[in-house]
Short mmCIF file of C-alpha atoms in Angstrom, two decimals:
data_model
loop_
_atom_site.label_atom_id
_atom_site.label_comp_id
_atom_site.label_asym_id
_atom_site.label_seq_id
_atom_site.Cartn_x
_atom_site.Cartn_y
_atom_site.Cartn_z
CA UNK A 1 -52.16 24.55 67.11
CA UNK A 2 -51.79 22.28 63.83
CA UNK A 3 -52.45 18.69 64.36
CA UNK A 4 -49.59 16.67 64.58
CA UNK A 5 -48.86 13.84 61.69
CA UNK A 6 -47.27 10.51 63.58
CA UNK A 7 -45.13 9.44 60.74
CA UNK A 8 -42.33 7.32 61.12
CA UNK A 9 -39.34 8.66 61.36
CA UNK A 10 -37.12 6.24 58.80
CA UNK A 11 -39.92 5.80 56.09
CA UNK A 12 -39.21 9.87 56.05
CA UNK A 13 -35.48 9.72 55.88
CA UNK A 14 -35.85 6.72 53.18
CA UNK A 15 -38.27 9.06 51.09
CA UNK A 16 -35.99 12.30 51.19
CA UNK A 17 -32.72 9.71 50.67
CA UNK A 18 -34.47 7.95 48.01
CA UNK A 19 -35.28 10.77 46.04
CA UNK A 20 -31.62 12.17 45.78
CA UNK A 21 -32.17 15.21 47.94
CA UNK A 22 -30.08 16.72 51.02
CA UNK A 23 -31.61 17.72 54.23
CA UNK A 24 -30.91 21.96 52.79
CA UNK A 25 -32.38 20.94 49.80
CA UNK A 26 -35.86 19.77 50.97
CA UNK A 27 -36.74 21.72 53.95
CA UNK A 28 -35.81 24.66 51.47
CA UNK A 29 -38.72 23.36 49.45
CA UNK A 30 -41.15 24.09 53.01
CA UNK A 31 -41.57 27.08 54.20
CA UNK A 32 -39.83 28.30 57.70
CA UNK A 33 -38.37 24.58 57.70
CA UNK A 34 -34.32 24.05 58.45
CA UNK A 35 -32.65 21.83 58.19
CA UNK A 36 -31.74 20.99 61.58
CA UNK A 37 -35.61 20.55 62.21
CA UNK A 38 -36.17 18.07 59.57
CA UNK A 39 -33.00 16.04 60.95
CA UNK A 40 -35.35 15.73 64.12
CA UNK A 41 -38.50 14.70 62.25
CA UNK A 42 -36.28 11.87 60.61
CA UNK A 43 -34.57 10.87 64.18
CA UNK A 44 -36.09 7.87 65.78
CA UNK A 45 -35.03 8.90 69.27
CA UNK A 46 -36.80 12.36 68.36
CA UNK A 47 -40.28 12.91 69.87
CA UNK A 48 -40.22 16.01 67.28
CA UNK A 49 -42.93 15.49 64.25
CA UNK A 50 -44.14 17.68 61.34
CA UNK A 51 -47.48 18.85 61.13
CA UNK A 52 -49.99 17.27 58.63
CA UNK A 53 -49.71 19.91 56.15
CA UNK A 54 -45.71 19.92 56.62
CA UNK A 55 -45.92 16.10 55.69
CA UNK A 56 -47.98 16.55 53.03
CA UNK A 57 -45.84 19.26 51.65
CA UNK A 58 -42.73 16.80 52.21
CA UNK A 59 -44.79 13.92 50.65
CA UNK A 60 -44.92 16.04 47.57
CA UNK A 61 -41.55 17.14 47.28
CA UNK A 62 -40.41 13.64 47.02
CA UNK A 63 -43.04 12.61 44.72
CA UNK A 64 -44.62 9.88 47.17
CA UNK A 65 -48.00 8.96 48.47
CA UNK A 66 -48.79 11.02 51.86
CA UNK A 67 -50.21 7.52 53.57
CA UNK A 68 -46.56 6.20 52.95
CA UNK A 69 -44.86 8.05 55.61
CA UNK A 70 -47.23 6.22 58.32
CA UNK A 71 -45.96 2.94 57.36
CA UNK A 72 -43.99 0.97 60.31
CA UNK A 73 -41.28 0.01 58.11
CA UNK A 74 -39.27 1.23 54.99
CA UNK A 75 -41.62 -0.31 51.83
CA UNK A 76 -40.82 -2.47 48.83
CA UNK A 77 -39.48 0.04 46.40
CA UNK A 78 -39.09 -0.31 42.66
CA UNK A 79 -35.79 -2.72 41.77
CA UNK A 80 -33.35 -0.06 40.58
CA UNK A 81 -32.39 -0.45 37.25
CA UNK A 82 -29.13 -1.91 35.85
CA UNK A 83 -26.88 1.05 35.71
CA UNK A 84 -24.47 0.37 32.24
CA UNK A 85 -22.99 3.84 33.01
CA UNK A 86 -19.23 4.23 32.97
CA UNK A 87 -18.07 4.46 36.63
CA UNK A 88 -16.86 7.87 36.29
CA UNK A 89 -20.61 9.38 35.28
CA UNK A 90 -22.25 11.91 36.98
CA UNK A 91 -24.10 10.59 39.43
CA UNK A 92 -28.10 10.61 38.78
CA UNK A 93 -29.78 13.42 40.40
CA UNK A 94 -33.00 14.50 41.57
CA UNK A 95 -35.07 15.06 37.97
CA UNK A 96 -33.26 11.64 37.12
CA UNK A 97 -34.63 9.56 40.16
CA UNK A 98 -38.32 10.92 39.72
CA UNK A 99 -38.52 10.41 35.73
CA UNK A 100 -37.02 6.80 36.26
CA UNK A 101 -39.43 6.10 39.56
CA UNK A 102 -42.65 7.02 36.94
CA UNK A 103 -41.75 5.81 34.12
CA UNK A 104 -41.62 2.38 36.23
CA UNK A 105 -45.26 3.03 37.91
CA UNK A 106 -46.50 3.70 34.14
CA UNK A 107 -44.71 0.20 33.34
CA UNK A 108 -45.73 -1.33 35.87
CA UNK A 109 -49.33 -0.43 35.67
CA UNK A 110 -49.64 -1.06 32.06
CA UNK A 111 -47.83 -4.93 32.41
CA UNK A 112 -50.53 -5.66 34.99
CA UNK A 113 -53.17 -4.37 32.17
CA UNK A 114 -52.19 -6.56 29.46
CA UNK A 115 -51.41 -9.45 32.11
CA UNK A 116 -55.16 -9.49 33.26
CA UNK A 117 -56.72 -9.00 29.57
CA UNK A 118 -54.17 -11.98 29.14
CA UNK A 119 -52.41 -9.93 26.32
CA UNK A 120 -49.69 -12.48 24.28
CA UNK A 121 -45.88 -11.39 25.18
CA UNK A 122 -44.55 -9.93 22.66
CA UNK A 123 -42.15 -11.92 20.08
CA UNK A 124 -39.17 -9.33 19.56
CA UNK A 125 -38.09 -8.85 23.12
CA UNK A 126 -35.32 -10.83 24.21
CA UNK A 127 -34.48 -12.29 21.10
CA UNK A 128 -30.92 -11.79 20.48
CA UNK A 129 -28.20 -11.54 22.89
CA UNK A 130 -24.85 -9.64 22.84
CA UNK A 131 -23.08 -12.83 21.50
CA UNK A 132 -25.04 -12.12 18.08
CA UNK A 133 -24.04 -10.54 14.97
CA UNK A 134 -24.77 -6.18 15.33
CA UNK A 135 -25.81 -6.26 11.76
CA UNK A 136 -28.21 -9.19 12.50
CA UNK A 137 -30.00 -7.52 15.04
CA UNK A 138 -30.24 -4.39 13.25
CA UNK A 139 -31.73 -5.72 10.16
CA UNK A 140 -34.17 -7.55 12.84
CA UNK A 141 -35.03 -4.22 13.88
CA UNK A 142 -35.71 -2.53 10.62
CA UNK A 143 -37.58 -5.36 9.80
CA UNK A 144 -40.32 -5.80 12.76
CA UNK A 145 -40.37 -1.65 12.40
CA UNK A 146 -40.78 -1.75 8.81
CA UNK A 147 -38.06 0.81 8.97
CA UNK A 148 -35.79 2.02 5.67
CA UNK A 149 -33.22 4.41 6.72
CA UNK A 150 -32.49 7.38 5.04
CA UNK A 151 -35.42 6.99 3.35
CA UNK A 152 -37.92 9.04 5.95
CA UNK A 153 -41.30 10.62 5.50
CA UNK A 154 -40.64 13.01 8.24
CA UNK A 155 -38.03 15.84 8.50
CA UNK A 156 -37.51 14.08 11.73
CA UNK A 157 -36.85 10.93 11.41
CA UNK A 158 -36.90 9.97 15.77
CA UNK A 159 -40.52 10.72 14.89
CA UNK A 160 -41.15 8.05 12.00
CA UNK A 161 -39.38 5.57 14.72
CA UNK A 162 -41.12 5.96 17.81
CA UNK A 163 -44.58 6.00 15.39
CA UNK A 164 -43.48 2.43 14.32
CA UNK A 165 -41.84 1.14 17.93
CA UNK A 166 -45.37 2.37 18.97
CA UNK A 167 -47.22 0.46 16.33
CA UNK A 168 -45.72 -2.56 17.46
CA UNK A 169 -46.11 -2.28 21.38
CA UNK A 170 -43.29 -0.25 22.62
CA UNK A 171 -44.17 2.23 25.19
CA UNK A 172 -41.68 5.39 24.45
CA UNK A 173 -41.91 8.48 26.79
CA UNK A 174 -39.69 11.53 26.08
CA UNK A 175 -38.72 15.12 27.61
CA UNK A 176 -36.19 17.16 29.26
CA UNK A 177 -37.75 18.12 32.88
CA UNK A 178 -39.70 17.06 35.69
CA UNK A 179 -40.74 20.61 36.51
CA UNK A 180 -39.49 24.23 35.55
CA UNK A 181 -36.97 23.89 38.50
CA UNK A 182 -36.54 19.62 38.08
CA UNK A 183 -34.47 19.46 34.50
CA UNK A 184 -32.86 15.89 33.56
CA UNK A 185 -29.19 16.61 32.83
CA UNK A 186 -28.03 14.70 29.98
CA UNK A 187 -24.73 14.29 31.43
CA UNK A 188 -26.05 11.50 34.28
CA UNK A 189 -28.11 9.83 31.28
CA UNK A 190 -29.40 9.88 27.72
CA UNK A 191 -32.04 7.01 27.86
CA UNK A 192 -33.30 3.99 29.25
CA UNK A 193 -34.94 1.01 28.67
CA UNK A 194 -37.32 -1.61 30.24
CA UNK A 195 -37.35 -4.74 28.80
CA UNK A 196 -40.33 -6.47 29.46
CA UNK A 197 -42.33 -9.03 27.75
CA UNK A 198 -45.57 -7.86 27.55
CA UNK A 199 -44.67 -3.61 28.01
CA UNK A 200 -41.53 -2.89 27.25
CA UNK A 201 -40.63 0.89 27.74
CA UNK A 202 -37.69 3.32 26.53
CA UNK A 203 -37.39 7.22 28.00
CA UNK A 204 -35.72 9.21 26.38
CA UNK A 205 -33.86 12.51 27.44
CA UNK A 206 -34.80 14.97 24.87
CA UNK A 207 -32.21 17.47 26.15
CA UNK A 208 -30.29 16.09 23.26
CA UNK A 209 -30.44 17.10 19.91
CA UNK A 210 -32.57 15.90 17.53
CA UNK A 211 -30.03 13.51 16.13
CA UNK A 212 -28.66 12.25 19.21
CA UNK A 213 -31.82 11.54 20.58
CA UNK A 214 -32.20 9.08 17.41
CA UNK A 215 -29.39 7.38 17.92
CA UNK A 216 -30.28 7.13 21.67
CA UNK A 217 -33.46 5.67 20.78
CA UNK A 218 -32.24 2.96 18.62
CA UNK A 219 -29.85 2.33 21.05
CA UNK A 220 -32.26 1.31 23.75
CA UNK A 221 -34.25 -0.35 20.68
CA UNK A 222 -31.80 -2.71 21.18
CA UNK A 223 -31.50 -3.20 24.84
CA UNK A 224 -35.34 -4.39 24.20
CA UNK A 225 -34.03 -6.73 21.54
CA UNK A 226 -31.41 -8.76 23.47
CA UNK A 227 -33.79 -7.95 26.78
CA UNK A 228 -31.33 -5.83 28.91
CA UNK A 229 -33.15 -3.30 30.87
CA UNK A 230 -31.13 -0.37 31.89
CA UNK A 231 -30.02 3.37 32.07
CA UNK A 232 -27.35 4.29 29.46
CA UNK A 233 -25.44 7.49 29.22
CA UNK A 234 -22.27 8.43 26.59
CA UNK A 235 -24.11 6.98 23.40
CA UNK A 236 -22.43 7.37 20.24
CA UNK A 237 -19.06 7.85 22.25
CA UNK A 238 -15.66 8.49 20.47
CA UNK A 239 -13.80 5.80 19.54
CA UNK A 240 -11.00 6.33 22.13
CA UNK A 241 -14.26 5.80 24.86
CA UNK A 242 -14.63 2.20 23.50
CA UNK A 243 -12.41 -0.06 25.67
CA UNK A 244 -14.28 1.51 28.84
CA UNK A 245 -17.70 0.76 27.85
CA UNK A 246 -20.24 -1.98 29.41
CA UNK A 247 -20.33 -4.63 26.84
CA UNK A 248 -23.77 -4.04 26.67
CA UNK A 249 -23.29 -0.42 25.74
CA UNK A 250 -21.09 -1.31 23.16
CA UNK A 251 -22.72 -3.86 21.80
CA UNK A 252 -26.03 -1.49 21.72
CA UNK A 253 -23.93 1.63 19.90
CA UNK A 254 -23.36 -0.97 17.43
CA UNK A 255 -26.59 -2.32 16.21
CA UNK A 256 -27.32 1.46 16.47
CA UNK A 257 -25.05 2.47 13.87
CA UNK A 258 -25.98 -0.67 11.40
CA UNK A 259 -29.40 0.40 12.05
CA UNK A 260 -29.63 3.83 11.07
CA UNK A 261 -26.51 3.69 9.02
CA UNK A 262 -26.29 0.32 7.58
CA UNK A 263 -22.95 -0.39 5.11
CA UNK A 264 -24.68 -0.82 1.95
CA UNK A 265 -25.71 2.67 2.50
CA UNK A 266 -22.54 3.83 3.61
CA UNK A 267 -20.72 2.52 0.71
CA UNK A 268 -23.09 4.66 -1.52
CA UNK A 269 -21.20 7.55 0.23
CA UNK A 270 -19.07 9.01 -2.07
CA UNK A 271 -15.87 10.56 -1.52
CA UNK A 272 -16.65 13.93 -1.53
CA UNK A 273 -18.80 13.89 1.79
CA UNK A 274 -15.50 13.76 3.54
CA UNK A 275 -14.11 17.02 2.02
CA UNK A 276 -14.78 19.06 5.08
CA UNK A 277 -17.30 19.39 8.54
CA UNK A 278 -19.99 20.95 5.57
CA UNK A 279 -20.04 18.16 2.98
CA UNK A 280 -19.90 15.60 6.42
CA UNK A 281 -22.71 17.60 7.94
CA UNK A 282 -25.02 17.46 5.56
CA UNK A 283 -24.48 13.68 4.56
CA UNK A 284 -25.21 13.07 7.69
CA UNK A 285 -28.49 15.22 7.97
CA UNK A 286 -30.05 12.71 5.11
CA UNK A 287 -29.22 9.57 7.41
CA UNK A 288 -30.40 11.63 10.54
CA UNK A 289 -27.50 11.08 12.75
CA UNK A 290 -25.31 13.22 14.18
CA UNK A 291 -21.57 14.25 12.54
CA UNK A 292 -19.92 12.67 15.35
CA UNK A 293 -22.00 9.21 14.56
CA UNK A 294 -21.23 9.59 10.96
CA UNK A 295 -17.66 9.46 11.40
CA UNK A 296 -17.33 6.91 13.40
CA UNK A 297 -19.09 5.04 11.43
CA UNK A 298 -17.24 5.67 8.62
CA UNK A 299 -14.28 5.25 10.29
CA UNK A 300 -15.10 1.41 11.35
CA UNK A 301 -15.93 0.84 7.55
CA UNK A 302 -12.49 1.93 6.49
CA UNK A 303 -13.82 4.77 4.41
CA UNK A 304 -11.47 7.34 6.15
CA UNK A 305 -7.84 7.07 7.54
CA UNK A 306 -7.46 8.00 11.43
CA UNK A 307 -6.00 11.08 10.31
CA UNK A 308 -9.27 12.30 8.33
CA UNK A 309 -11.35 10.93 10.90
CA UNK A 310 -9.61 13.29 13.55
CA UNK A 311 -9.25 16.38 11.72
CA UNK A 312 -12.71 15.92 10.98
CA UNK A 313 -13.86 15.37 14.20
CA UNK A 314 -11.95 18.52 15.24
CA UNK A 315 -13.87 20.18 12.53
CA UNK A 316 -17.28 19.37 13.66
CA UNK A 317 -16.09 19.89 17.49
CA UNK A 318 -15.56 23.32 16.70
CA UNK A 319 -19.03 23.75 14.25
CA UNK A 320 -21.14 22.12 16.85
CA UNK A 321 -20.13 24.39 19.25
CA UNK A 322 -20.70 27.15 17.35
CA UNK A 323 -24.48 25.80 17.34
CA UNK A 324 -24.80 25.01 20.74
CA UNK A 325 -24.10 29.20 21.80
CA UNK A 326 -26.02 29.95 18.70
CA UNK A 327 -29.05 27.78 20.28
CA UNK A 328 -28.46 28.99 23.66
CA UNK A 329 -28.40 32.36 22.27
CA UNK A 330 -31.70 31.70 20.49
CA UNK A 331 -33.51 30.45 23.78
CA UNK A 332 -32.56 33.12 25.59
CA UNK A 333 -34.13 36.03 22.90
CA UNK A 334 -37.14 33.68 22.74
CA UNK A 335 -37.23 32.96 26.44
CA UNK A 336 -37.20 36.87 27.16
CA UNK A 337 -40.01 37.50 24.28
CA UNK A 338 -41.93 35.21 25.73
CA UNK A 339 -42.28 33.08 22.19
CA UNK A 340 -41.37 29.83 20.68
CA UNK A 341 -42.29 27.37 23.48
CA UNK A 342 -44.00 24.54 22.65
CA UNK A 343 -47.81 23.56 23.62
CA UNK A 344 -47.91 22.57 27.20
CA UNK A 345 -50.06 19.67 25.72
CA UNK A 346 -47.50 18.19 23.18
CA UNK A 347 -44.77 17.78 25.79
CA UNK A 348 -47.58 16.53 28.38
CA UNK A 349 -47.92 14.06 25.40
CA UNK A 350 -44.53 13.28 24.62
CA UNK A 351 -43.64 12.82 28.53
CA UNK A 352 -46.48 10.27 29.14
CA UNK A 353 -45.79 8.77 25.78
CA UNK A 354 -48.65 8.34 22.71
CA UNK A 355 -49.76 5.23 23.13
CA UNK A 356 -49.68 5.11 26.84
CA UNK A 357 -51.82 8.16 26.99
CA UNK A 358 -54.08 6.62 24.85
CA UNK A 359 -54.46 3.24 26.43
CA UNK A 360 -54.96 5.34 30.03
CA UNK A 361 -57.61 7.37 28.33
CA UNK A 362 -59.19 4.62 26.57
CA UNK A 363 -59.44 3.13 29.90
CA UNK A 364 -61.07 6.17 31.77
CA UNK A 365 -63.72 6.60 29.67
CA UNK A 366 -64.33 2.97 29.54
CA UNK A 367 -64.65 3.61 33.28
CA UNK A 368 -62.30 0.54 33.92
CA UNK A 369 -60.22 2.86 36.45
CA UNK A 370 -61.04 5.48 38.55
CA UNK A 371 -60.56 9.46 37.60
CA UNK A 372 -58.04 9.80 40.05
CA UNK A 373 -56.03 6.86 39.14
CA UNK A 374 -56.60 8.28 35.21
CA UNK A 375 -55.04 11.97 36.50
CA UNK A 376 -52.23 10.73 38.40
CA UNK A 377 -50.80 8.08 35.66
CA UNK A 378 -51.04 10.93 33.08
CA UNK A 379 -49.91 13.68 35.69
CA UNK A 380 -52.73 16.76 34.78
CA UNK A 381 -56.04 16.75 36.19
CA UNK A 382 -59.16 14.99 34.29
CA UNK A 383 -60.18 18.45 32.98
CA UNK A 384 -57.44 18.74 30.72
CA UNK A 385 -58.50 15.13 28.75
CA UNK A 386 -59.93 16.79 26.33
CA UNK A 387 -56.65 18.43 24.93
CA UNK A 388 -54.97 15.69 24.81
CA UNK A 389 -57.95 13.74 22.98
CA UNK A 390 -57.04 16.76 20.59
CA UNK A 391 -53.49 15.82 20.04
CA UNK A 392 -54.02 11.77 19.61
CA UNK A 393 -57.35 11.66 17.55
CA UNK A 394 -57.84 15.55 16.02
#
């Protein structure tokens, strides 16, 4: 007979609870387990317990440490963050708990690095608040990042920006998925930021397209700037959206749009990129923002009447999606040829984030932690260093 693991029966329920899932959902994740059995495991008044490789299998489904479950009480859990969704969104799922829970452990661990090697705070953090001037942050922005929009070296731009945020401190993780069957769902959030002093941090979801994603990552930009840590969701929302935003969220969209599309640059628009979706389209390509964030923009600046900026936005509805079945379509033919996926590597890379992968790596070979701390914080085992040595210094 399998040996018994005493666990405690509410540290269990907390850990399934906490991570979002339903008592179908995880015992569907062990083998021969219902339900009905893991209700017992979790009841106090139960004498019923899992066996050590059940727990084990349980501790990995919710992504937390096996020695947790034989804790007498519920532990200290990260703080969640502010949530400046609209009340109405989706709540946050699964894939959304577990990216949020370690992107805080990587936070957490790398604030306690720079705290001991008594690291100096860093200057841009926290300083502006939402009673300052957009445009004034923005410019602040541009400035630390040595940023000149529309003027990019790279075809895309959210890469130029995160190289420079990076440059300067800023932790930045990005992907889509926890696992093949865990994907984030951009609908419960785009992004999110932790403001901290001495590591701040933004994640974002790269289900988005490439120019959402940009705008989403100068968005939380500025939740580091005026030192508002939290998860965001309808970025770059319509204009109708506006009076049911989080003044934070609104006042974030805003030094958004100065940033990547300030008014002097704007006003070199001419006319004629308002003719149709095309023209709009591919003026804003050049800037690297979406059509929907063009308008808008354009709209607050007076350079279209409401009229143009609805039919246009009808327009570009309708175009983008066209693209989105056209991209689905495309996924599909690639998914069932087995071609066009990228390098498990470079998304390893762009989950844990460049410079965080590099400071953990640094720090391994330095032999300042140990290999299994190392594999954990980059989440791939210490034989695959190598590769992503490849990707950071080849």
């Amino acid at each position: 007979m399998s040996e018994k693991a005493h666990i405690t029966p509410k540290v269990l329920k907390w850990a399934r609870e906490s991570a979002k899932m339903t008592l179908e959902a995880a015992a569907s994740k062990i083998p021969n387990l219902t339900a009905e059995k893991l209700a017992e495991w979790e009841d106090e008044n139960s004498s019923s317990q899992p066996t050590i490789s059940q727990a084990e299998k349980l501790a990995k489904t919710y992504k937390r440490p096996f020695s947790l479950f034989f804790l007498p009480d519920i532990p200290f859990d990260f703080m969640p963050l502010q949530d400046y969704r609209r009340k109405t969104a989706k709540p946050l799922g699964t894939a959304s708990v577990f990216i949020i829970r370690e992107i805080q452990q990587k936070q957490a661990w790398i604030r306690d690095v720079f705290e001991e090697n008594n690291e100096s705070p860093l200057p841009f953090v926290g300083r502006f608040s939402i009673k300052d001037n957009p445009a004034m942050v923005a410019k602040d922005i541009l400035d630390t990042l040595q940023i000149i929009p529309a003027n990019y070296s790279k075809s895309n731009p959210i890469l130029e920006w995160i190289s420079k945020a990076e440059a300067k401190g800023i932790f930045v993780s990005r992907t889509s998925f926890i696992n093949t069957r865990l994907k984030l769902d951009s609908d419960e959030f785009q992004g999110f930021a932790i403001a901290d002093t001495f590591a701040p941090f933004i994640f974002i979801n790269s289900r988005e397209f490439k120019a959402p994603q940009l705008f989403s990552f100068v968005h939380e930009l500025a939740h580091i700037w005026i030192a508002q840590s939290g998860v965001s969701n309808e970025i770059d929302p319509e204009l109708k959206h506006k009076d049911k935003m989080h003044p934070v969220e609104l006042f974030c969209n805003q030094v958004a749009a100065n940033a990547l599309m300030p008014e002097e640059i704007m006003n070199e628009i001419k006319a004629e990129a308002f003719t149709n979706q095309y023209e709009v389209y591919k003026a804003a390509k050049i800037i690297g923002v979406s059509s929907f964030a063009f308008l808008v923009r354009a709209f607050n600046l007076n350079k279209i009447s409401p009229a143009k900026y609805h039919q246009l936005k009808v327009e570009a509805e309708k175009a983008y999606n066209e693209f989105v079945k056209k991209d689905e379509e495309r996924k599909l033919k690639q998914k069932l040829e087995k071609k066009g996926f990228a390098d498990h590597y470079l998304l390893l890379l762009n989950k844990n984030g460049r410079l965080f992968t590099q400071i953990v790596l640094d720090a391994f070979r330095g032999g300042t932690i140990q290999p299994s701390q190392a594999s954990n914080l980059l989440n791939t085992q210490i034989n695959n260093f190598p590769k992503l040595e490849n990707y950071i210094y080849g």
